[in-house]
Amino acid sequence: MSEQTQVDDGTAGRPRVGGRVVIAGAGMAGVQTAVALRERGFTGSITLIGAEPHQPYDRPPLSKAVLLGKAEGSAFDIDFDAFGVELRLGLEVTGVRPGDHELDTESGPVPYDVLVVATGAEPIQLPGAEGVPGVHLLRTLDDAERLRPVLAAQHDIVVVGAGWIGAEFATAAREAGCAVTVVEAAGRPLAGALPAEVAEPMTDWYADAGAELRTHARVARIEPGAVVLDDGTALRAGAVVVGIGARPATGWLAGSGIALGAQREVVADDRLRTSVPDVYAVGDCASFPSARYGTRLLVHHWDNALQGPRTVAADIIGETRAVYDPVPYFWSEQFGRFVQYAGHHGGADTTVWRGSPSGAAWSVCWLRDDRLIAVLAVGRPRDLAQGRKLIESATLMNTALLPDASRPLKSATR
């Protein structure tokens, strides 16, 4: 199998209920791996190592309730002591030596029998903006807490990047009463995520919410109180929020022998095993082969960090040979709209609209050989729920019935 990267040392499939599992990363993927192991009967030691000093927390509320001061935090409601999970927080991992079965940290080596890499992704910095006063990222709880008083003071804010996080932050900033300008180097929002014909209608959402969107706008430099574009335009900015993407947080794996991909992600196999024995990778930092889509997927979304740990835990204890091949899913709340997406539209040969993108509720279906492979739903959660099941079952669709938005998606089949 060409996608197989794991080195089989003869222990594959052997039930393992004891031993030492060390998890590097205390976000959703790391926490859920620990929980899944205990729920499946693992009785050995579990150590969860997190770089941040805070109790492990969920990230989606950071750009919503936490940012707006409607919640003080988003810690997971998990009793780690009851689960027998040792937390080591505020501790950076610095490397791993698979031959010695040791994880290196700032405070010394940590031995393991099984290591799970769950260090997630880190935001991409805007060149020249690091250390400039008033420039912010939004990835961590500390980031959200630094930004909360900025919104409360109703500063003029410039957001760099009209992707998912940029749109969500702009939404919160407008709700807080800030003047918001979003600058995007591409010609439309979500240029890296959606085709032009689907993303283009979303341009109007910014103006509807009172935010200014400037496309084809590149940042030349950031000065105190201003963002200067490459055409010489200076935008007043009491604060600047950079949301131009994220990359797998895998720099610490240099020299480990663990195979990395083109985007510096850990290359995992269909059970989320890495290229070396007894090391798994899960969540934002890892790609996996999808037989469903015939390609390798790198998914930076919450649902992937929730589902992957179940496969990792099951494989560690030898419970199942089931492969990891989910239908990717995510959601975003922006400008008063609930946007959901399931699947992977790369490779589609047909696009079908359900409803008008000028309306409050519509969806887009992507098909390949008359089978649904992805669906984007704006204010149509039923389309999303039904579409996700149809993708999973590879049901043949009736493309003559599919555009009828009044018809349930599940009834537009052959």
GROMACS .gro file of C-alpha atoms in nm:
model
  414
    1MET     CA    1   0.000   0.000   0.000
    2SER     CA    2   0.171   0.316  -0.124
    3GLU     CA    3   0.028   0.540   0.149
    4GLN     CA    4   0.151   0.312   0.428
    5THR     CA    5   0.420   0.494   0.623
    6GLN     CA    6   0.431   0.303   0.951
    7VAL     CA    7   0.726   0.077   1.017
    8ASP     CA    8   0.577  -0.250   1.146
    9ASP     CA    9   0.788  -0.377   1.433
   10GLY     CA   10   0.574  -0.685   1.491
   11THR     CA   11   0.353  -0.532   1.759
   12ALA     CA   12   0.086  -0.399   1.522
   13GLY     CA   13  -0.255  -0.526   1.620
   14ARG     CA   14  -0.137  -0.667   1.953
   15PRO     CA   15  -0.373  -0.548   2.229
   16ARG     CA   16  -0.207  -0.292   2.452
   17VAL     CA   17  -0.391  -0.195   2.769
   18GLY     CA   18  -0.091  -0.082   2.972
   19GLY     CA   19   0.231   0.108   2.922
   20ARG     CA   20   0.303   0.479   2.894
   21VAL     CA   21   0.126   0.701   2.644
   22VAL     CA   22   0.259   1.054   2.615
   23ILE     CA   23   0.057   1.310   2.421
   24ALA     CA   24   0.235   1.622   2.293
   25GLY     CA   25  -0.031   1.891   2.263
   26ALA     CA   26  -0.319   1.974   2.497
   27GLY     CA   27  -0.572   2.107   2.247
   28MET     CA   28  -0.883   1.926   2.129
   29ALA     CA   29  -0.693   1.646   1.953
   30GLY     CA   30  -0.465   1.575   2.249
   31VAL     CA   31  -0.741   1.592   2.510
   32GLN     CA   32  -0.975   1.370   2.312
   33THR     CA   33  -0.700   1.114   2.258
   34ALA     CA   34  -0.655   1.085   2.634
   35VAL     CA   35  -1.030   1.056   2.690
   36ALA     CA   36  -1.073   0.800   2.411
   37LEU     CA   37  -0.794   0.582   2.552
   38ARG     CA   38  -0.959   0.566   2.893
   39GLU     CA   39  -1.303   0.505   2.745
   40ARG     CA   40  -1.160   0.209   2.554
   41GLY     CA   41  -1.008   0.054   2.862
   42PHE     CA   42  -0.647   0.166   2.848
   43THR     CA   43  -0.507   0.124   3.202
   44GLY     CA   44  -0.152   0.249   3.159
   45SER     CA   45  -0.023   0.597   3.232
   46ILE     CA   46  -0.127   0.893   3.018
   47THR     CA   47   0.069   1.218   3.023
   48LEU     CA   48  -0.072   1.521   2.842
   49ILE     CA   49   0.181   1.795   2.772
   50GLY     CA   50   0.070   2.145   2.675
   51ALA     CA   51   0.277   2.452   2.591
   52GLU     CA   52   0.024   2.694   2.739
   53PRO     CA   53  -0.013   2.732   3.116
   54HIS     CA   54  -0.395   2.729   3.103
   55GLN     CA   55  -0.620   2.433   3.164
   56PRO     CA   56  -0.685   2.269   2.825
   57TYR     CA   57  -0.956   2.462   2.641
   58ASP     CA   58  -1.169   2.465   2.328
   59ARG     CA   59  -1.072   2.715   2.057
   60PRO     CA   60  -1.393   2.804   1.866
   61PRO     CA   61  -1.532   3.026   2.146
   62LEU     CA   62  -1.217   3.242   2.133
   63SER     CA   63  -1.339   3.429   1.825
   64LYS     CA   64  -1.689   3.461   1.967
   65ALA     CA   65  -1.794   3.457   2.333
   66VAL     CA   66  -1.448   3.492   2.490
   67LEU     CA   67  -1.346   3.772   2.255
   68LEU     CA   68  -1.663   3.968   2.327
   69GLY     CA   69  -1.642   3.920   2.702
   70LYS     CA   70  -1.947   3.694   2.715
   71ALA     CA   71  -1.737   3.414   2.864
   72GLU     CA   72  -1.417   3.416   3.067
   73GLY     CA   73  -1.278   3.102   2.911
   74SER     CA   74  -1.359   2.778   2.735
   75ALA     CA   75  -1.188   2.511   2.943
   76PHE     CA   76  -1.293   2.155   2.867
   77ASP     CA   77  -1.536   2.016   3.122
   78ILE     CA   78  -1.317   1.716   3.192
   79ASP     CA   79  -1.193   1.587   3.527
   80PHE     CA   80  -0.841   1.487   3.428
   81ASP     CA   81  -0.768   1.353   3.775
   82ALA     CA   82  -1.069   1.121   3.754
   83PHE     CA   83  -0.946   1.000   3.416
   84GLY     CA   84  -0.602   0.939   3.557
   85VAL     CA   85  -0.439   1.181   3.313
   86GLU     CA   86  -0.127   1.366   3.424
   87LEU     CA   87  -0.126   1.725   3.299
   88ARG     CA   88   0.206   1.895   3.239
   89LEU     CA   89   0.117   2.247   3.132
   90GLY     CA   90   0.332   2.544   3.035
   91LEU     CA   91   0.589   2.303   2.899
   92GLU     CA   92   0.730   2.326   2.547
   93VAL     CA   93   0.829   2.011   2.361
   94THR     CA   94   1.162   2.051   2.186
   95GLY     CA   95   1.224   1.724   2.007
   96VAL     CA   96   1.177   1.350   2.002
   97ARG     CA   97   1.420   1.060   1.978
   98PRO     CA   98   1.219   0.761   1.854
   99GLY     CA   99   1.514   0.524   1.890
  100ASP     CA  100   1.527   0.599   2.262
  101HIS     CA  101   1.148   0.633   2.299
  102GLU     CA  102   1.199   0.971   2.462
  103LEU     CA  103   1.026   1.305   2.411
  104ASP     CA  104   1.248   1.604   2.479
  105THR     CA  105   1.102   1.901   2.666
  106GLU     CA  106   1.227   2.222   2.825
  107SER     CA  107   1.248   2.043   3.158
  108GLY     CA  108   1.413   1.726   3.034
  109PRO     CA  109   1.327   1.400   2.855
  110VAL     CA  110   0.995   1.219   2.902
  111PRO     CA  111   1.002   0.845   2.825
  112TYR     CA  112   0.713   0.690   2.636
  113ASP     CA  113   0.594   0.357   2.502
  114VAL     CA  114   0.358   0.534   2.261
  115LEU     CA  115   0.379   0.899   2.158
  116VAL     CA  116   0.091   1.095   2.009
  117VAL     CA  117   0.183   1.414   1.824
  118ALA     CA  118  -0.105   1.659   1.861
  119THR     CA  119   0.067   1.997   1.856
  120GLY     CA  120  -0.181   2.148   1.611
  121ALA     CA  121  -0.107   2.449   1.394
  122GLU     CA  122   0.046   2.790   1.451
  123PRO     CA  123  -0.059   3.115   1.284
  124ILE     CA  124   0.142   3.249   0.992
  125GLN     CA  125   0.305   3.578   1.080
  126LEU     CA  126   0.282   3.879   0.851
  127PRO     CA  127   0.640   3.958   0.743
  128GLY     CA  128   0.769   4.266   0.917
  129ALA     CA  129   0.483   4.277   1.167
  130GLU     CA  130   0.635   4.074   1.449
  131GLY     CA  131   0.691   4.286   1.756
  132VAL     CA  132   0.510   4.591   1.617
  133PRO     CA  133   0.286   4.742   1.887
  134GLY     CA  134  -0.084   4.696   1.823
  135VAL     CA  135  -0.046   4.392   1.595
  136HIS     CA  136  -0.237   4.085   1.710
  137LEU     CA  137  -0.300   3.722   1.621
  138LEU     CA  138  -0.605   3.524   1.729
  139ARG     CA  139  -0.513   3.167   1.805
  140THR     CA  140  -0.482   3.129   2.182
  141LEU     CA  141  -0.670   3.223   2.495
  142ASP     CA  142  -0.405   3.485   2.571
  143ASP     CA  143  -0.455   3.631   2.222
  144ALA     CA  144  -0.830   3.663   2.284
  145GLU     CA  145  -0.777   3.822   2.623
  146ARG     CA  146  -0.538   4.078   2.476
  147LEU     CA  147  -0.789   4.164   2.206
  148ARG     CA  148  -1.092   4.191   2.432
  149PRO     CA  149  -1.008   4.539   2.568
  150VAL     CA  150  -0.924   4.651   2.214
  151LEU     CA  151  -1.278   4.570   2.106
  152ALA     CA  152  -1.425   4.718   2.423
  153ALA     CA  153  -1.245   5.048   2.348
  154GLN     CA  154  -1.394   5.045   1.996
  155HIS     CA  155  -1.066   5.107   1.819
  156ASP     CA  156  -1.045   5.136   1.442
  157ILE     CA  157  -0.931   4.790   1.339
  158VAL     CA  158  -0.764   4.660   1.025
  159VAL     CA  159  -0.790   4.287   0.966
  160VAL     CA  160  -0.533   4.137   0.732
  161GLY     CA  161  -0.683   3.835   0.556
  162ALA     CA  162  -1.043   3.759   0.455
  163GLY     CA  163  -1.036   3.390   0.538
  164TRP     CA  164  -1.248   3.214   0.798
  165ILE     CA  165  -1.074   3.360   1.102
  166GLY     CA  166  -1.060   3.708   0.950
  167ALA     CA  167  -1.434   3.704   0.881
  168GLU     CA  168  -1.515   3.573   1.228
  169PHE     CA  169  -1.302   3.837   1.397
  170ALA     CA  170  -1.448   4.113   1.178
  171THR     CA  171  -1.793   3.993   1.278
  172ALA     CA  172  -1.709   4.018   1.649
  173ALA     CA  173  -1.542   4.357   1.604
  174ARG     CA  174  -1.847   4.500   1.429
  175GLU     CA  175  -2.071   4.359   1.702
  176ALA     CA  176  -1.851   4.544   1.952
  177GLY     CA  177  -1.899   4.868   1.760
  178CYS     CA  178  -1.553   4.896   1.603
  179ALA     CA  179  -1.487   5.042   1.260
  180VAL     CA  180  -1.342   4.751   1.061
  181THR     CA  181  -1.145   4.738   0.738
  182VAL     CA  182  -1.046   4.397   0.600
  183VAL     CA  183  -0.763   4.382   0.346
  184GLU     CA  184  -0.722   4.077   0.128
  185ALA     CA  185  -0.445   4.018  -0.127
  186ALA     CA  186  -0.669   3.801  -0.345
  187GLY     CA  187  -0.966   3.925  -0.541
  188ARG     CA  188  -1.229   3.778  -0.309
  189PRO     CA  189  -1.276   3.644   0.043
  190LEU     CA  190  -1.196   3.279   0.117
  191ALA     CA  191  -0.984   3.260  -0.198
  192GLY     CA  192  -0.787   2.963  -0.070
  193ALA     CA  193  -1.089   2.771   0.050
  194LEU     CA  194  -1.369   2.806  -0.204
  195PRO     CA  195  -1.407   2.846  -0.582
  196ALA     CA  196  -1.455   3.201  -0.710
  197GLU     CA  197  -1.821   3.159  -0.803
  198VAL     CA  198  -1.903   3.043  -0.450
  199ALA     CA  199  -1.689   3.291  -0.256
  200GLU     CA  200  -1.777   3.596  -0.467
  201PRO     CA  201  -2.132   3.637  -0.327
  202MET     CA  202  -1.984   3.649   0.024
  203THR     CA  203  -1.816   3.980  -0.062
  204ASP     CA  204  -2.145   4.161   0.001
  205TRP     CA  205  -2.165   4.024   0.354
  206TYR     CA  206  -1.894   4.264   0.468
  207ALA     CA  207  -2.073   4.577   0.346
  208ASP     CA  208  -2.403   4.450   0.486
  209ALA     CA  209  -2.236   4.430   0.829
  210GLY     CA  210  -2.078   4.774   0.796
  211ALA     CA  211  -1.725   4.647   0.741
  212GLU     CA  212  -1.509   4.763   0.451
  213LEU     CA  213  -1.350   4.488   0.242
  214ARG     CA  214  -1.055   4.581   0.022
  215THR     CA  215  -0.952   4.308  -0.220
  216HIS     CA  216  -0.636   4.299  -0.434
  217ALA     CA  217  -0.480   4.484  -0.139
  218ARG     CA  218  -0.134   4.391  -0.021
  219VAL     CA  219   0.025   4.522   0.296
  220ALA     CA  220   0.352   4.705   0.235
  221ARG     CA  221   0.423   4.780   0.601
  222ILE     CA  222   0.264   4.847   0.935
  223GLU     CA  223   0.340   5.171   1.115
  224PRO     CA  224   0.222   5.288   1.458
  225GLY     CA  225  -0.147   5.361   1.408
  226ALA     CA  226  -0.160   5.273   1.038
  227VAL     CA  227  -0.144   4.996   0.779
  228VAL     CA  228   0.021   5.106   0.455
  229LEU     CA  229  -0.081   4.919   0.140
  230ASP     CA  230   0.145   4.863  -0.159
  231ASP     CA  231  -0.041   5.132  -0.355
  232GLY     CA  232   0.053   5.386  -0.089
  233THR     CA  233  -0.288   5.397   0.081
  234ALA     CA  234  -0.259   5.441   0.459
  235LEU     CA  235  -0.541   5.289   0.663
  236ARG     CA  236  -0.592   5.418   1.016
  237ALA     CA  237  -0.550   5.133   1.261
  238GLY     CA  238  -0.578   5.148   1.636
  239ALA     CA  239  -0.513   4.774   1.617
  240VAL     CA  240  -0.421   4.524   1.347
  241VAL     CA  241  -0.533   4.162   1.351
  242VAL     CA  242  -0.349   3.920   1.123
  243GLY     CA  243  -0.541   3.619   0.995
  244ILE     CA  244  -0.354   3.493   0.691
  245GLY     CA  245  -0.357   3.123   0.770
  246ALA     CA  246  -0.185   2.865   0.985
  247ARG     CA  247   0.077   2.597   0.935
  248PRO     CA  248   0.139   2.270   1.122
  249ALA     CA  249   0.337   2.324   1.443
  250THR     CA  250   0.603   2.065   1.367
  251GLY     CA  251   0.932   2.255   1.377
  252TRP     CA  252   1.024   2.065   1.692
  253LEU     CA  253   1.026   1.737   1.496
  254ALA     CA  254   1.336   1.835   1.295
  255GLY     CA  255   1.591   1.556   1.296
  256SER     CA  256   1.351   1.302   1.445
  257GLY     CA  257   1.315   1.090   1.132
  258ILE     CA  258   0.937   1.139   1.138
  259ALA     CA  259   0.832   1.204   0.778
  260LEU     CA  260   0.686   1.547   0.701
  261GLY     CA  261   0.488   1.654   0.396
  262ALA     CA  262   0.502   1.952   0.161
  263GLN     CA  263   0.328   2.176   0.414
  264ARG     CA  264   0.551   2.053   0.697
  265GLU     CA  265   0.271   1.839   0.832
  266VAL     CA  266   0.329   1.493   0.977
  267VAL     CA  267   0.257   1.234   0.709
  268ALA     CA  268   0.034   0.979   0.879
  269ASP     CA  269  -0.112   0.659   0.736
  270ASP     CA  270  -0.477   0.553   0.730
  271ARG     CA  271  -0.466   0.472   1.102
  272LEU     CA  272  -0.282   0.795   1.185
  273ARG     CA  273   0.050   0.620   1.246
  274THR     CA  274   0.366   0.808   1.149
  275SER     CA  275   0.672   0.679   0.965
  276VAL     CA  276   0.835   0.554   1.286
  277PRO     CA  277   0.709   0.288   1.528
  278ASP     CA  278   0.494   0.382   1.826
  279VAL     CA  279   0.434   0.740   1.715
  280TYR     CA  280   0.095   0.867   1.599
  281ALA     CA  281  -0.012   1.209   1.475
  282VAL     CA  282  -0.358   1.360   1.493
  283GLY     CA  283  -0.540   1.687   1.433
  284ASP     CA  284  -0.415   2.002   1.257
  285CYS     CA  285  -0.053   1.887   1.245
  286ALA     CA  286  -0.112   1.571   1.040
  287SER     CA  287  -0.230   1.471   0.694
  288PHE     CA  288  -0.388   1.136   0.615
  289PRO     CA  289  -0.470   0.944   0.296
  290SER     CA  290  -0.837   0.950   0.195
  291ALA     CA  291  -0.956   0.661  -0.019
  292ARG     CA  292  -1.289   0.843  -0.045
  293TYR     CA  293  -1.128   1.137  -0.222
  294GLY     CA  294  -0.823   0.970  -0.370
  295THR     CA  295  -0.583   1.221  -0.218
  296ARG     CA  296  -0.407   1.311   0.103
  297LEU     CA  297  -0.598   1.554   0.324
  298LEU     CA  298  -0.467   1.812   0.571
  299VAL     CA  299  -0.770   1.934   0.765
  300HIS     CA  300  -0.738   2.233   1.001
  301HIS     CA  301  -1.078   2.207   1.162
  302TRP     CA  302  -1.232   2.120   1.497
  303ASP     CA  303  -1.419   1.808   1.382
  304ASN     CA  304  -1.101   1.644   1.256
  305ALA     CA  305  -0.944   1.700   1.599
  306LEU     CA  306  -1.250   1.538   1.756
  307GLN     CA  307  -1.275   1.231   1.531
  308GLY     CA  308  -0.910   1.140   1.475
  309PRO     CA  309  -0.837   1.056   1.841
  310ARG     CA  310  -1.090   0.771   1.832
  311THR     CA  311  -0.891   0.602   1.556
  312VAL     CA  312  -0.563   0.663   1.738
  313ALA     CA  313  -0.692   0.524   2.067
  314ALA     CA  314  -0.846   0.219   1.902
  315ASP     CA  315  -0.526   0.139   1.715
  316ILE     CA  316  -0.307   0.185   2.024
  317ILE     CA  317  -0.499  -0.079   2.215
  318GLY     CA  318  -0.544  -0.305   1.911
  319GLU     CA  319  -0.922  -0.274   1.925
  320THR     CA  320  -0.994  -0.230   1.554
  321ARG     CA  321  -0.839  -0.219   1.212
  322ALA     CA  322  -1.081   0.051   1.092
  323VAL     CA  323  -0.912   0.318   0.881
  324TYR     CA  324  -0.948   0.691   0.927
  325ASP     CA  325  -1.134   0.837   0.630
  326PRO     CA  326  -1.394   1.086   0.757
  327VAL     CA  327  -1.605   1.331   0.563
  328PRO     CA  328  -1.436   1.657   0.670
  329TYR     CA  329  -1.671   1.905   0.835
  330PHE     CA  330  -1.652   2.257   0.971
  331TRP     CA  331  -1.868   2.557   1.046
  332SER     CA  332  -1.825   2.932   1.076
  333GLU     CA  333  -2.046   3.205   1.219
  334GLN     CA  334  -1.996   3.532   1.035
  335PHE     CA  335  -2.198   3.844   0.969
  336GLY     CA  336  -2.518   3.692   1.104
  337ARG     CA  337  -2.488   3.378   0.894
  338PHE     CA  338  -2.423   3.018   0.991
  339VAL     CA  339  -2.195   2.863   0.730
  340GLN     CA  340  -2.128   2.489   0.722
  341TYR     CA  341  -1.920   2.275   0.491
  342ALA     CA  342  -1.881   1.898   0.459
  343GLY     CA  343  -1.659   1.701   0.226
  344HIS     CA  344  -1.383   1.798  -0.015
  345HIS     CA  345  -1.480   1.961  -0.344
  346GLY     CA  346  -1.150   1.905  -0.523
  347GLY     CA  347  -1.212   1.678  -0.821
  348ALA     CA  348  -1.580   1.768  -0.862
  349ASP     CA  349  -1.717   1.761  -1.217
  350THR     CA  350  -2.054   1.922  -1.142
  351THR     CA  351  -2.166   2.212  -0.922
  352VAL     CA  352  -2.534   2.256  -0.834
  353TRP     CA  353  -2.686   2.554  -0.649
  354ARG     CA  354  -2.985   2.522  -0.419
  355GLY     CA  355  -3.133   2.867  -0.370
  356SER     CA  356  -2.992   3.206  -0.464
  357PRO     CA  357  -2.669   3.332  -0.304
  358SER     CA  358  -2.834   3.673  -0.278
  359GLY     CA  359  -3.082   3.528  -0.030
  360ALA     CA  360  -3.049   3.450   0.339
  361ALA     CA  361  -3.031   3.072   0.292
  362TRP     CA  362  -2.872   2.871   0.013
  363SER     CA  363  -2.639   2.582  -0.048
  364VAL     CA  364  -2.397   2.450  -0.307
  365CYS     CA  365  -2.346   2.084  -0.393
  366TRP     CA  366  -2.038   1.943  -0.563
  367LEU     CA  367  -2.065   1.609  -0.740
  368ARG     CA  368  -1.835   1.365  -0.913
  369ASP     CA  369  -1.991   1.098  -1.134
  370ASP     CA  370  -2.334   1.201  -0.996
  371ARG     CA  371  -2.229   1.133  -0.638
  372LEU     CA  372  -2.218   1.411  -0.382
  373ILE     CA  373  -1.863   1.480  -0.261
  374ALA     CA  374  -1.909   1.814  -0.083
  375VAL     CA  375  -2.177   2.057   0.028
  376LEU     CA  376  -2.163   2.416   0.153
  377ALA     CA  377  -2.473   2.534   0.338
  378VAL     CA  378  -2.552   2.892   0.439
  379GLY     CA  379  -2.846   2.896   0.678
  380ARG     CA  380  -2.956   2.552   0.560
  381PRO     CA  381  -2.839   2.309   0.831
  382ARG     CA  382  -3.070   2.036   0.707
  383ASP     CA  383  -2.896   2.035   0.369
  384LEU     CA  384  -2.566   1.998   0.548
  385ALA     CA  385  -2.680   1.714   0.774
  386GLN     CA  386  -2.842   1.521   0.492
  387GLY     CA  387  -2.559   1.599   0.251
  388ARG     CA  388  -2.297   1.465   0.490
  389LYS     CA  389  -2.478   1.131   0.511
  390LEU     CA  390  -2.517   1.117   0.133
  391ILE     CA  391  -2.144   1.176   0.092
  392GLU     CA  392  -2.067   0.898   0.339
  393SER     CA  393  -2.297   0.654   0.158
  394ALA     CA  394  -2.182   0.759  -0.193
  395THR     CA  395  -2.547   0.767  -0.302
  396LEU     CA  396  -2.623   0.845  -0.665
  397MET     CA  397  -2.797   1.181  -0.696
  398ASN     CA  398  -3.062   1.298  -0.939
  399THR     CA  399  -2.916   1.619  -1.078
  400ALA     CA  400  -3.254   1.719  -1.226
  401LEU     CA  401  -3.412   1.725  -0.879
  402LEU     CA  402  -3.112   1.857  -0.686
  403PRO     CA  403  -3.156   2.231  -0.769
  404ASP     CA  404  -3.507   2.238  -0.615
  405ALA     CA  405  -3.432   2.401  -0.279
  406SER     CA  406  -3.781   2.318  -0.153
  407ARG     CA  407  -3.706   1.947  -0.182
  408PRO     CA  408  -3.513   1.775   0.097
  409LEU     CA  409  -3.166   1.692  -0.024
  410LYS     CA  410  -3.208   1.329   0.073
  411SER     CA  411  -3.501   1.293  -0.168
  412ALA     CA  412  -3.303   1.419  -0.467
  413THR     CA  413  -3.152   1.075  -0.524
  414ARG     CA  414  -3.189   0.806  -0.785
   0.00000   0.00000   0.00000
